PDB file of C-alpha atoms in Angstrom:
ATOM      1  CA  LEU A   1     -44.443   3.619  95.049  1.00 56.00           C
ATOM      2  CA  LYS A   2     -48.043   2.503  95.130  1.00 56.00           C
ATOM      3  CA  PRO A   3     -50.436   4.499  97.338  1.00 58.00           C
ATOM      4  CA  GLY A   4     -51.607   2.746 100.472  1.00 58.00           C
ATOM      5  CA  LEU A   5     -48.478   0.590 100.868  1.00 61.00           C
ATOM      6  CA  GLU A   6     -46.017   1.254 103.690  1.00 67.00           C
ATOM      7  CA  PHE A   7     -42.317   1.311 102.853  1.00 70.00           C
ATOM      8  CA  SER A   8     -39.254   1.852 104.996  1.00 81.00           C
ATOM      9  CA  PRO A   9     -37.466   5.209 104.546  1.00 82.00           C
ATOM     10  CA  ALA A  10     -34.506   3.432 102.916  1.00 81.00           C
ATOM     11  CA  ALA A  11     -36.729   1.702 100.346  1.00 83.00           C
ATOM     12  CA  ARG A  12     -38.555   4.949  99.661  1.00 80.00           C
ATOM     13  CA  ALA A  13     -35.262   6.800  99.108  1.00 77.00           C
ATOM     14  CA  ALA A  14     -33.995   4.050  96.793  1.00 79.00           C
ATOM     15  CA  ALA A  15     -37.187   4.179  94.745  1.00 76.00           C
ATOM     16  CA  GLN A  16     -36.924   7.964  94.445  1.00 73.00           C
ATOM     17  CA  ARG A  17     -33.313   7.667  93.269  1.00 68.00           C
ATOM     18  CA  ARG A  18     -34.366   5.181  90.594  1.00 66.00           C
ATOM     19  CA  ALA A  19     -37.072   7.572  89.441  1.00 66.00           C
ATOM     20  CA  MET A  20     -34.577  10.419  89.062  1.00 69.00           C
ATOM     21  CA  GLY A  21     -32.115  10.859  86.182  1.00 82.00           C
ATOM     22  CA  ARG A  22     -28.409  10.127  85.951  1.00 92.00           C
ATOM     23  CA  VAL A  23     -25.945  10.957  88.689  1.00 95.00           C
ATOM     24  CA  ILE A  24     -23.783  13.595  87.012  1.00 95.00           C
ATOM     25  CA  ARG A  25     -20.011  13.289  86.720  1.00 95.00           C
ATOM     26  CA  GLY A  26     -19.304  15.907  89.380  1.00 93.00           C
ATOM     27  CA  SER A  27     -21.311  13.923  91.940  1.00 94.00           C
ATOM     28  CA  ARG A  28     -19.714  10.603  91.026  1.00 94.00           C
ATOM     29  CA  LYS A  29     -16.232  12.023  91.557  1.00 92.00           C
ATOM     30  CA  GLY A  30     -16.769  12.316  95.290  1.00 86.00           C
ATOM     31  CA  LYS A  31     -17.597   8.669  95.932  1.00 87.00           C
ATOM     32  CA  SER A  32     -16.276   6.562  93.072  1.00 90.00           C
ATOM     33  CA  LEU A  33     -12.873   4.869  93.138  1.00 94.00           C
ATOM     34  CA  ILE A  34     -12.752   5.268  89.356  1.00 95.00           C
ATOM     35  CA  PHE A  35     -11.577   8.853  89.829  1.00 96.00           C
ATOM     36  CA  SER A  36      -9.155   8.287  92.744  1.00 96.00           C
ATOM     37  CA  ALA A  37      -5.443   9.004  92.337  1.00 96.00           C
ATOM     38  CA  LYS A  38      -3.085   6.282  91.068  1.00 95.00           C
ATOM     39  CA  THR A  39      -0.727   5.836  94.005  1.00 96.00           C
ATOM     40  CA  ARG A  40       0.611   2.267  93.753  1.00 96.00           C
ATOM     41  CA  LEU A  41       3.928   3.116  92.099  1.00 96.00           C
ATOM     42  CA  ARG A  42       4.513   6.403  93.884  1.00 97.00           C
ATOM     43  CA  LYS A  43       7.634   6.643  96.007  1.00 97.00           C
ATOM     44  CA  GLY A  44       6.057   8.312  99.046  1.00 96.00           C
ATOM     45  CA  ALA A  45       5.221  11.705 100.487  1.00 97.00           C
ATOM     46  CA  VAL A  46       7.846  14.457 100.372  1.00 98.00           C
ATOM     47  CA  LYS A  47       8.496  15.966 103.808  1.00 98.00           C
ATOM     48  CA  LEU A  48      11.226  17.862 105.600  1.00 98.00           C
ATOM     49  CA  ARG A  49      12.849  16.358 108.690  1.00 97.00           C
ATOM     50  CA  ALA A  50      10.694  16.300 111.800  1.00 96.00           C
ATOM     51  CA  VAL A  51      11.794  19.178 114.024  1.00 96.00           C
ATOM     52  CA  ASP A  52      14.013  18.122 116.915  1.00 96.00           C
ATOM     53  CA  TYR A  53      16.482  19.658 119.386  1.00 96.00           C
ATOM     54  CA  ALA A  54      19.378  19.403 116.924  1.00 96.00           C
ATOM     55  CA  GLU A  55      17.551  21.463 114.288  1.00 96.00           C
ATOM     56  CA  ARG A  56      16.311  24.077 116.749  1.00 96.00           C
ATOM     57  CA  HIS A  57      19.709  24.739 118.350  1.00 97.00           C
ATOM     58  CA  GLY A  58      22.282  23.587 115.785  1.00 97.00           C
ATOM     59  CA  PHE A  59      22.226  21.661 112.539  1.00 97.00           C
ATOM     60  CA  MET A  60      22.091  18.126 111.149  1.00 97.00           C
ATOM     61  CA  LYS A  61      24.211  16.920 108.223  1.00 98.00           C
ATOM     62  CA  GLY A  62      22.587  14.779 105.554  1.00 98.00           C
ATOM     63  CA  LEU A  63      23.781  13.121 102.364  1.00 98.00           C
ATOM     64  CA  VAL A  64      21.874  13.210  99.058  1.00 98.00           C
ATOM     65  CA  LYS A  65      21.878   9.529  98.118  1.00 98.00           C
ATOM     66  CA  ASN A  66      19.697   9.527  95.051  1.00 98.00           C
ATOM     67  CA  ILE A  67      17.583  11.704  92.762  1.00 98.00           C
ATOM     68  CA  ILE A  68      14.524   9.797  91.534  1.00 98.00           C
ATOM     69  CA  HIS A  69      11.400  10.307  89.479  1.00 98.00           C
ATOM     70  CA  ASP A  70       8.082  10.088  91.285  1.00 97.00           C
ATOM     71  CA  PRO A  71       5.222   9.011  88.956  1.00 96.00           C
ATOM     72  CA  GLY A  72       2.589  11.731  88.686  1.00 95.00           C
ATOM     73  CA  ARG A  73       4.890  14.442  90.076  1.00 96.00           C
ATOM     74  CA  GLY A  74       6.497  16.993  87.770  1.00 96.00           C
ATOM     75  CA  ALA A  75       9.445  17.749  90.028  1.00 97.00           C
ATOM     76  CA  PRO A  76      12.217  15.216  90.726  1.00 98.00           C
ATOM     77  CA  MET A  77      12.522  13.827  94.234  1.00 98.00           C
ATOM     78  CA  CYS A  78      15.716  13.329  96.219  1.00 98.00           C
ATOM     79  CA  GLU A  79      16.505  10.864  98.980  1.00 98.00           C
ATOM     80  CA  VAL A  80      18.476  12.433 101.835  1.00 98.00           C
ATOM     81  CA  VAL A  81      20.022  10.210 104.534  1.00 98.00           C
ATOM     82  CA  PHE A  82      20.595  11.493 108.078  1.00 98.00           C
ATOM     83  CA  HIS A  83      22.084   9.871 111.177  1.00 97.00           C
ATOM     84  CA  ASP A  84      19.390   9.473 113.803  1.00 96.00           C
ATOM     85  CA  PRO A  85      20.426  11.714 116.751  1.00 94.00           C
ATOM     86  CA  TYR A  86      18.926   9.384 119.369  1.00 93.00           C
ATOM     87  CA  ARG A  87      19.385   5.821 118.045  1.00 96.00           C
ATOM     88  CA  TYR A  88      22.070   4.001 116.108  1.00 98.00           C
ATOM     89  CA  LYS A  89      20.430   4.032 112.706  1.00 97.00           C
ATOM     90  CA  LEU A  90      20.005   6.026 109.513  1.00 98.00           C
ATOM     91  CA  THR A  91      16.810   7.876 108.651  1.00 97.00           C
ATOM     92  CA  LYS A  92      15.872   8.524 105.047  1.00 98.00           C
ATOM     93  CA  GLU A  93      13.871  11.609 104.073  1.00 98.00           C
ATOM     94  CA  LYS A  94      12.287  12.403 100.717  1.00 98.00           C
ATOM     95  CA  TRP A  95      12.514  16.022  99.547  1.00 98.00           C
ATOM     96  CA  VAL A  96      11.609  17.831  96.356  1.00 98.00           C
ATOM     97  CA  ALA A  97      14.990  18.318  94.642  1.00 98.00           C
ATOM     98  CA  VAL A  98      16.076  21.905  94.068  1.00 98.00           C
ATOM     99  CA  GLU A  99      17.984  23.144  91.015  1.00 98.00           C
ATOM    100  CA  GLY A 100      21.698  22.484  91.424  1.00 97.00           C
ATOM    101  CA  LEU A 101      21.319  19.595  93.875  1.00 98.00           C
ATOM    102  CA  HIS A 102      23.381  16.487  93.035  1.00 98.00           C
ATOM    103  CA  THR A 103      23.981  13.034  94.470  1.00 98.00           C
ATOM    104  CA  GLY A 104      26.815  12.862  96.953  1.00 98.00           C
ATOM    105  CA  GLN A 105      26.143  16.422  98.132  1.00 98.00           C
ATOM    106  CA  PHE A 106      26.033  17.165 101.852  1.00 98.00           C
ATOM    107  CA  VAL A 107      23.028  19.218 102.948  1.00 98.00           C
ATOM    108  CA  TYR A 108      22.560  20.795 106.355  1.00 98.00           C
ATOM    109  CA  CYS A 109      19.306  21.310 108.273  1.00 98.00           C
ATOM    110  CA  GLY A 110      18.882  23.575 111.270  1.00 97.00           C
ATOM    111  CA  SER A 111      18.988  27.118 112.553  1.00 97.00           C
ATOM    112  CA  LYS A 112      22.830  27.198 112.404  1.00 97.00           C
ATOM    113  CA  ALA A 113      23.023  25.891 108.824  1.00 97.00           C
ATOM    114  CA  GLN A 114      24.624  28.053 106.145  1.00 97.00           C
ATOM    115  CA  LEU A 115      22.603  29.842 103.480  1.00 98.00           C
ATOM    116  CA  SER A 116      23.442  27.710 100.442  1.00 97.00           C
ATOM    117  CA  VAL A 117      21.395  25.846  97.845  1.00 98.00           C
ATOM    118  CA  GLY A 118      19.908  22.615  99.184  1.00 98.00           C
ATOM    119  CA  ASN A 119      20.145  23.523 102.865  1.00 98.00           C
ATOM    120  CA  CYS A 120      17.057  23.720 105.062  1.00 98.00           C
ATOM    121  CA  LEU A 121      16.798  26.522 107.616  1.00 96.00           C
ATOM    122  CA  PRO A 122      14.163  28.682 109.331  1.00 98.00           C
ATOM    123  CA  LEU A 123      12.806  31.707 107.467  1.00 98.00           C
ATOM    124  CA  GLY A 124      13.961  33.952 110.312  1.00 97.00           C
ATOM    125  CA  LYS A 125      17.581  33.084 109.423  1.00 97.00           C
ATOM    126  CA  MET A 126      17.159  33.965 105.731  1.00 98.00           C
ATOM    127  CA  PRO A 127      17.815  37.536 104.547  1.00 97.00           C
ATOM    128  CA  GLU A 128      15.263  39.406 102.465  1.00 97.00           C
ATOM    129  CA  GLY A 129      15.229  38.353  98.828  1.00 97.00           C
ATOM    130  CA  THR A 130      16.155  34.723  99.526  1.00 98.00           C
ATOM    131  CA  VAL A 131      14.524  32.328  97.056  1.00 98.00           C
ATOM    132  CA  MET A 132      13.385  29.043  98.590  1.00 98.00           C
ATOM    133  CA  SER A 133      11.019  26.144  98.007  1.00 98.00           C
ATOM    134  CA  MET A 134       9.147  23.532 100.039  1.00 98.00           C
ATOM    135  CA  CYS A 135       8.294  26.214 102.586  1.00 98.00           C
ATOM    136  CA  GLU A 136       6.261  25.438 105.705  1.00 98.00           C
ATOM    137  CA  ASP A 137       2.880  27.087 106.156  1.00 97.00           C
ATOM    138  CA  LYS A 138       2.761  26.465 109.910  1.00 97.00           C
ATOM    139  CA  ALA A 139       5.803  25.730 112.030  1.00 95.00           C
ATOM    140  CA  ALA A 140       6.878  22.058 111.903  1.00 95.00           C
ATOM    141  CA  ASP A 141       4.314  20.978 109.266  1.00 97.00           C
ATOM    142  CA  ARG A 142       7.277  19.676 107.168  1.00 97.00           C
ATOM    143  CA  GLY A 143       6.749  21.668 103.969  1.00 97.00           C
ATOM    144  CA  ARG A 144       3.554  22.756 102.235  1.00 97.00           C
ATOM    145  CA  LEU A 145       4.241  25.682  99.849  1.00 98.00           C
ATOM    146  CA  ALA A 146       6.148  25.874  96.532  1.00 98.00           C
ATOM    147  CA  ARG A 147       6.629  22.133  95.962  1.00 97.00           C
ATOM    148  CA  ALA A 148       5.704  21.874  92.260  1.00 97.00           C
ATOM    149  CA  SER A 149       8.349  21.882  89.534  1.00 98.00           C
ATOM    150  CA  GLY A 150       9.948  25.275  88.964  1.00 97.00           C
ATOM    151  CA  CYS A 151       8.093  26.913  91.873  1.00 98.00           C
ATOM    152  CA  SER A 152       9.680  29.084  94.532  1.00 98.00           C
ATOM    153  CA  CYS A 153       8.838  31.513  97.318  1.00 98.00           C
ATOM    154  CA  MET A 154      10.752  34.649  98.199  1.00 98.00           C
ATOM    155  CA  VAL A 155      11.368  36.248 101.595  1.00 98.00           C
ATOM    156  CA  VAL A 156       9.892  39.754 101.343  1.00 97.00           C
ATOM    157  CA  GLY A 157      10.539  40.981 104.873  1.00 97.00           C
ATOM    158  CA  HIS A 158      10.704  40.254 108.582  1.00 98.00           C
ATOM    159  CA  SER A 159       8.690  41.802 111.404  1.00 97.00           C
ATOM    160  CA  ASP A 160      10.497  44.035 113.926  1.00 96.00           C
ATOM    161  CA  ASP A 161      10.147  41.494 116.734  1.00 95.00           C
ATOM    162  CA  GLY A 162      11.444  38.699 114.457  1.00 94.00           C
ATOM    163  CA  LYS A 163       8.455  36.432 115.026  1.00 96.00           C
ATOM    164  CA  LYS A 164       6.765  36.788 111.626  1.00 97.00           C
ATOM    165  CA  THR A 165       8.092  36.652 108.076  1.00 98.00           C
ATOM    166  CA  ARG A 166       6.340  37.878 104.940  1.00 98.00           C
ATOM    167  CA  ILE A 167       6.855  35.702 101.868  1.00 98.00           C
ATOM    168  CA  ARG A 168       5.782  35.930  98.245  1.00 98.00           C
ATOM    169  CA  LEU A 169       4.073  32.755  97.029  1.00 98.00           C
ATOM    170  CA  PRO A 170       4.447  31.308  93.503  1.00 97.00           C
ATOM    171  CA  SER A 171       1.067  32.830  92.598  1.00 96.00           C
ATOM    172  CA  GLY A 172       2.438  36.303  93.366  1.00 96.00           C
ATOM    173  CA  SER A 173       0.315  36.834  96.467  1.00 97.00           C
ATOM    174  CA  ARG A 174       1.919  37.674  99.810  1.00 97.00           C
ATOM    175  CA  LYS A 175       1.532  35.676 103.002  1.00 98.00           C
ATOM    176  CA  THR A 176       2.695  36.179 106.585  1.00 98.00           C
ATOM    177  CA  VAL A 177       3.986  33.041 108.296  1.00 98.00           C
ATOM    178  CA  PRO A 178       5.869  32.404 111.569  1.00 98.00           C
ATOM    179  CA  SER A 179       9.640  32.940 111.318  1.00 97.00           C
ATOM    180  CA  THR A 180      10.192  29.460 112.777  1.00 97.00           C
ATOM    181  CA  CYS A 181       8.827  27.922 109.543  1.00 98.00           C
ATOM    182  CA  ARG A 182      11.553  26.168 107.577  1.00 98.00           C
ATOM    183  CA  ALA A 183      12.267  26.014 103.843  1.00 98.00           C
ATOM    184  CA  ILE A 184      14.872  24.619 101.450  1.00 98.00           C
ATOM    185  CA  VAL A 185      17.083  27.239  99.794  1.00 98.00           C
ATOM    186  CA  GLY A 186      16.693  27.187  96.007  1.00 98.00           C
ATOM    187  CA  ILE A 187      14.088  26.752  93.267  1.00 98.00           C
ATOM    188  CA  ALA A 188      12.255  23.431  92.895  1.00 98.00           C
ATOM    189  CA  ALA A 189      13.780  21.503  89.983  1.00 98.00           C
ATOM    190  CA  GLY A 190      11.950  20.527  86.796  1.00 97.00           C
ATOM    191  CA  GLY A 191      11.023  24.098  85.813  1.00 96.00           C
ATOM    192  CA  GLY A 192       9.821  24.952  82.314  1.00 96.00           C
ATOM    193  CA  ARG A 193       7.846  21.722  82.114  1.00 95.00           C
ATOM    194  CA  MET A 194       4.835  23.482  80.604  1.00 95.00           C
ATOM    195  CA  ASP A 195       6.867  25.329  77.945  1.00 97.00           C
ATOM    196  CA  LYS A 196       7.076  22.286  75.687  1.00 96.00           C
ATOM    197  CA  PRO A 197       3.912  21.925  73.565  1.00 97.00           C
ATOM    198  CA  VAL A 198       1.819  18.799  74.105  1.00 97.00           C
ATOM    199  CA  LEU A 199       1.480  18.309  70.308  1.00 97.00           C
ATOM    200  CA  LYS A 200      -0.666  15.177  70.444  1.00 97.00           C
ATOM    201  CA  ALA A 201      -3.377  13.675  72.588  1.00 98.00           C
ATOM    202  CA  GLY A 202      -1.238  10.629  73.374  1.00 98.00           C
ATOM    203  CA  ASN A 203       1.102  12.771  75.488  1.00 97.00           C
ATOM    204  CA  ASN A 204      -1.821  13.938  77.608  1.00 97.00           C
ATOM    205  CA  PHE A 205      -3.058  10.348  77.802  1.00 98.00           C
ATOM    206  CA  HIS A 206       0.197   9.184  79.386  1.00 97.00           C
ATOM    207  CA  LYS A 207       0.424  12.260  81.621  1.00 97.00           C
ATOM    208  CA  TYR A 208      -2.970  11.687  83.216  1.00 97.00           C
ATOM    209  CA  LYS A 209      -2.672   7.895  83.225  1.00 97.00           C
ATOM    210  CA  VAL A 210      -0.259   8.123  86.172  1.00 97.00           C
ATOM    211  CA  LYS A 211      -2.142  10.962  87.883  1.00 97.00           C
ATOM    212  CA  ARG A 212      -5.867  10.210  87.949  1.00 96.00           C
ATOM    213  CA  ASN A 213      -8.882   9.749  85.687  1.00 96.00           C
ATOM    214  CA  SER A 214      -9.531  13.379  84.800  1.00 96.00           C
ATOM    215  CA  TRP A 215      -8.858  13.344  81.031  1.00 96.00           C
ATOM    216  CA  PRO A 216     -10.393  13.550  78.451  1.00 96.00           C
ATOM    217  CA  ARG A 217     -13.061  15.841  79.865  1.00 96.00           C
ATOM    218  CA  VAL A 218     -16.370  15.987  78.015  1.00 97.00           C
ATOM    219  CA  ARG A 219     -18.039  19.417  77.955  1.00 97.00           C
ATOM    220  CA  GLY A 220     -21.360  19.685  79.758  1.00 96.00           C
ATOM    221  CA  CYS A 221     -23.130  21.513  76.928  1.00 96.00           C
ATOM    222  CA  CYS A 222     -22.564  18.616  74.510  1.00 96.00           C
ATOM    223  CA  MET A 223     -24.298  16.148  76.846  1.00 97.00           C
ATOM    224  CA  ASN A 224     -27.972  15.275  77.141  1.00 96.00           C
ATOM    225  CA  PRO A 225     -30.159  17.075  79.703  1.00 96.00           C
ATOM    226  CA  VAL A 226     -30.204  13.953  81.886  1.00 96.00           C
ATOM    227  CA  GLU A 227     -26.403  13.938  82.210  1.00 95.00           C
ATOM    228  CA  HIS A 228     -25.591  17.579  82.926  1.00 96.00           C
ATOM    229  CA  PRO A 229     -27.388  20.862  83.776  1.00 97.00           C
ATOM    230  CA  HIS A 230     -25.796  22.436  80.670  1.00 97.00           C
ATOM    231  CA  GLY A 231     -26.933  19.647  78.347  1.00 95.00           C
ATOM    232  CA  GLY A 232     -29.677  19.537  75.713  1.00 96.00           C
ATOM    233  CA  GLY A 233     -31.113  22.113  73.340  1.00 96.00           C
ATOM    234  CA  ASN A 234     -31.309  22.239  69.571  1.00 96.00           C
ATOM    235  CA  HIS A 235     -27.874  23.855  69.415  1.00 96.00           C
ATOM    236  CA  GLN A 236     -25.009  23.434  71.840  1.00 97.00           C
ATOM    237  CA  HIS A 237     -25.618  26.237  74.292  1.00 97.00           C
ATOM    238  CA  VAL A 238     -25.928  26.500  78.055  1.00 97.00           C
ATOM    239  CA  GLY A 239     -29.063  28.627  78.047  1.00 95.00           C
ATOM    240  CA  HIS A 240     -28.623  30.147  81.523  1.00 96.00           C
ATOM    241  CA  PRO A 241     -25.831  31.760  83.549  1.00 96.00           C
ATOM    242  CA  THR A 242     -23.014  29.344  84.351  1.00 97.00           C
ATOM    243  CA  THR A 243     -22.465  30.851  87.804  1.00 97.00           C
ATOM    244  CA  ILE A 244     -23.982  28.741  90.574  1.00 97.00           C
ATOM    245  CA  ALA A 245     -24.466  29.263  94.301  1.00 97.00           C
ATOM    246  CA  ARG A 246     -22.220  27.708  96.920  1.00 97.00           C
ATOM    247  CA  ALA A 247     -25.314  26.173  98.546  1.00 97.00           C
ATOM    248  CA  ALA A 248     -26.530  24.488  95.347  1.00 97.00           C
ATOM    249  CA  VAL A 249     -27.397  20.788  95.605  1.00 95.00           C
ATOM    250  CA  PRO A 250     -24.851  18.298  94.200  1.00 93.00           C
ATOM    251  CA  GLY A 251     -26.618  17.481  90.926  1.00 93.00           C
ATOM    252  CA  GLN A 252     -26.919  21.178  90.152  1.00 95.00           C
ATOM    253  CA  LYS A 253     -23.484  22.404  91.239  1.00 96.00           C
ATOM    254  CA  VAL A 254     -21.532  22.743  87.994  1.00 96.00           C
ATOM    255  CA  GLY A 255     -19.965  25.702  86.252  1.00 96.00           C
ATOM    256  CA  LEU A 256     -18.504  28.727  88.024  1.00 97.00           C
ATOM    257  CA  ILE A 257     -19.217  27.857  91.658  1.00 97.00           C
ATOM    258  CA  ALA A 258     -19.701  30.853  93.969  1.00 97.00           C
ATOM    259  CA  ALA A 259     -17.833  33.106  91.519  1.00 97.00           C
ATOM    260  CA  ARG A 260     -16.894  36.541  92.882  1.00 96.00           C
ATOM    261  CA  ARG A 261     -16.327  37.811  89.374  1.00 95.00           C
ATOM    262  CA  THR A 262     -16.403  36.415  85.829  1.00 95.00           C
ATOM    263  CA  GLY A 263     -14.898  37.376  82.504  1.00 94.00           C
ATOM    264  CA  ILE A 264     -11.334  38.098  81.449  1.00 92.00           C
ATOM    265  CA  LEU A 265      -8.963  40.026  83.708  1.00 87.00           C
ATOM    266  CA  ARG A 266      -8.570  43.544  82.345  1.00 87.00           C
ATOM    267  CA  GLY A 267      -5.424  45.554  82.965  1.00 82.00           C
ATOM    268  CA  GLY A 268      -2.206  44.539  84.652  1.00 70.00           C
ATOM    269  CA  GLY A 269      -3.430  44.544  88.222  1.00 62.00           C
ATOM    270  CA  LYS A 270      -0.449  45.171  90.493  1.00 58.00           C
ATOM    271  CA  LYS A 271       0.167  42.556  93.190  1.00 54.00           C
ATOM    272  CA  LYS A 272       0.460  44.088  96.610  1.00 51.00           C
TER     273      LYS A 272
END
């Protein structure tokens, strides 16, 4: 910008951006469609039935029509068909399949449903120690927790008044949720997916091709200074602490963001 000339704020901002260096990868990920998820071939969102009078006071019978693969999802998906309680039609729901579920199986949803694998019922109706998946976080949100392959939650206990239930999440942490939250009895299918070694880069290529553009990931310290805060130097080294503040500006915010602690976890810390 030449001194003495008047420019609009937009032109001034554009000129300053041109004078600056590269926009780093972490900043581009927010805006660019290059990094967005590949959703064209996906079969749809997995959700439990919307809560209605039949589920609150009785049960609904559904039929498992099909078990399908959803691109980009590790766990298999099942199509469950219900009769609509208010109109003459069928409604199709997509659930994460649990281990032991098969096509042609009848599943039951509601507070009066039996405790058997594949059925969906409120946490308040499940005894302690029940293993379930696709658990709701808030009542009627249609399933948020333990939806990945091989994941499951466990009912740890119920409150004395019966309004709250304590569950153990797949991470091992405990959470208290309303007892009206529903879940599917059983473990999400497709477990042990990570036990098989990748062996070659081509397997990772195909894995992430259907998910999103997040692989291969170039390390920051092997870049140039213009491309990453960790770049540059006569040897590949970061040269400063990799922890960074939560309030850091976008071009600076890489590494361990707002880390409470760093380093390896020592000792077998007991989960409460």
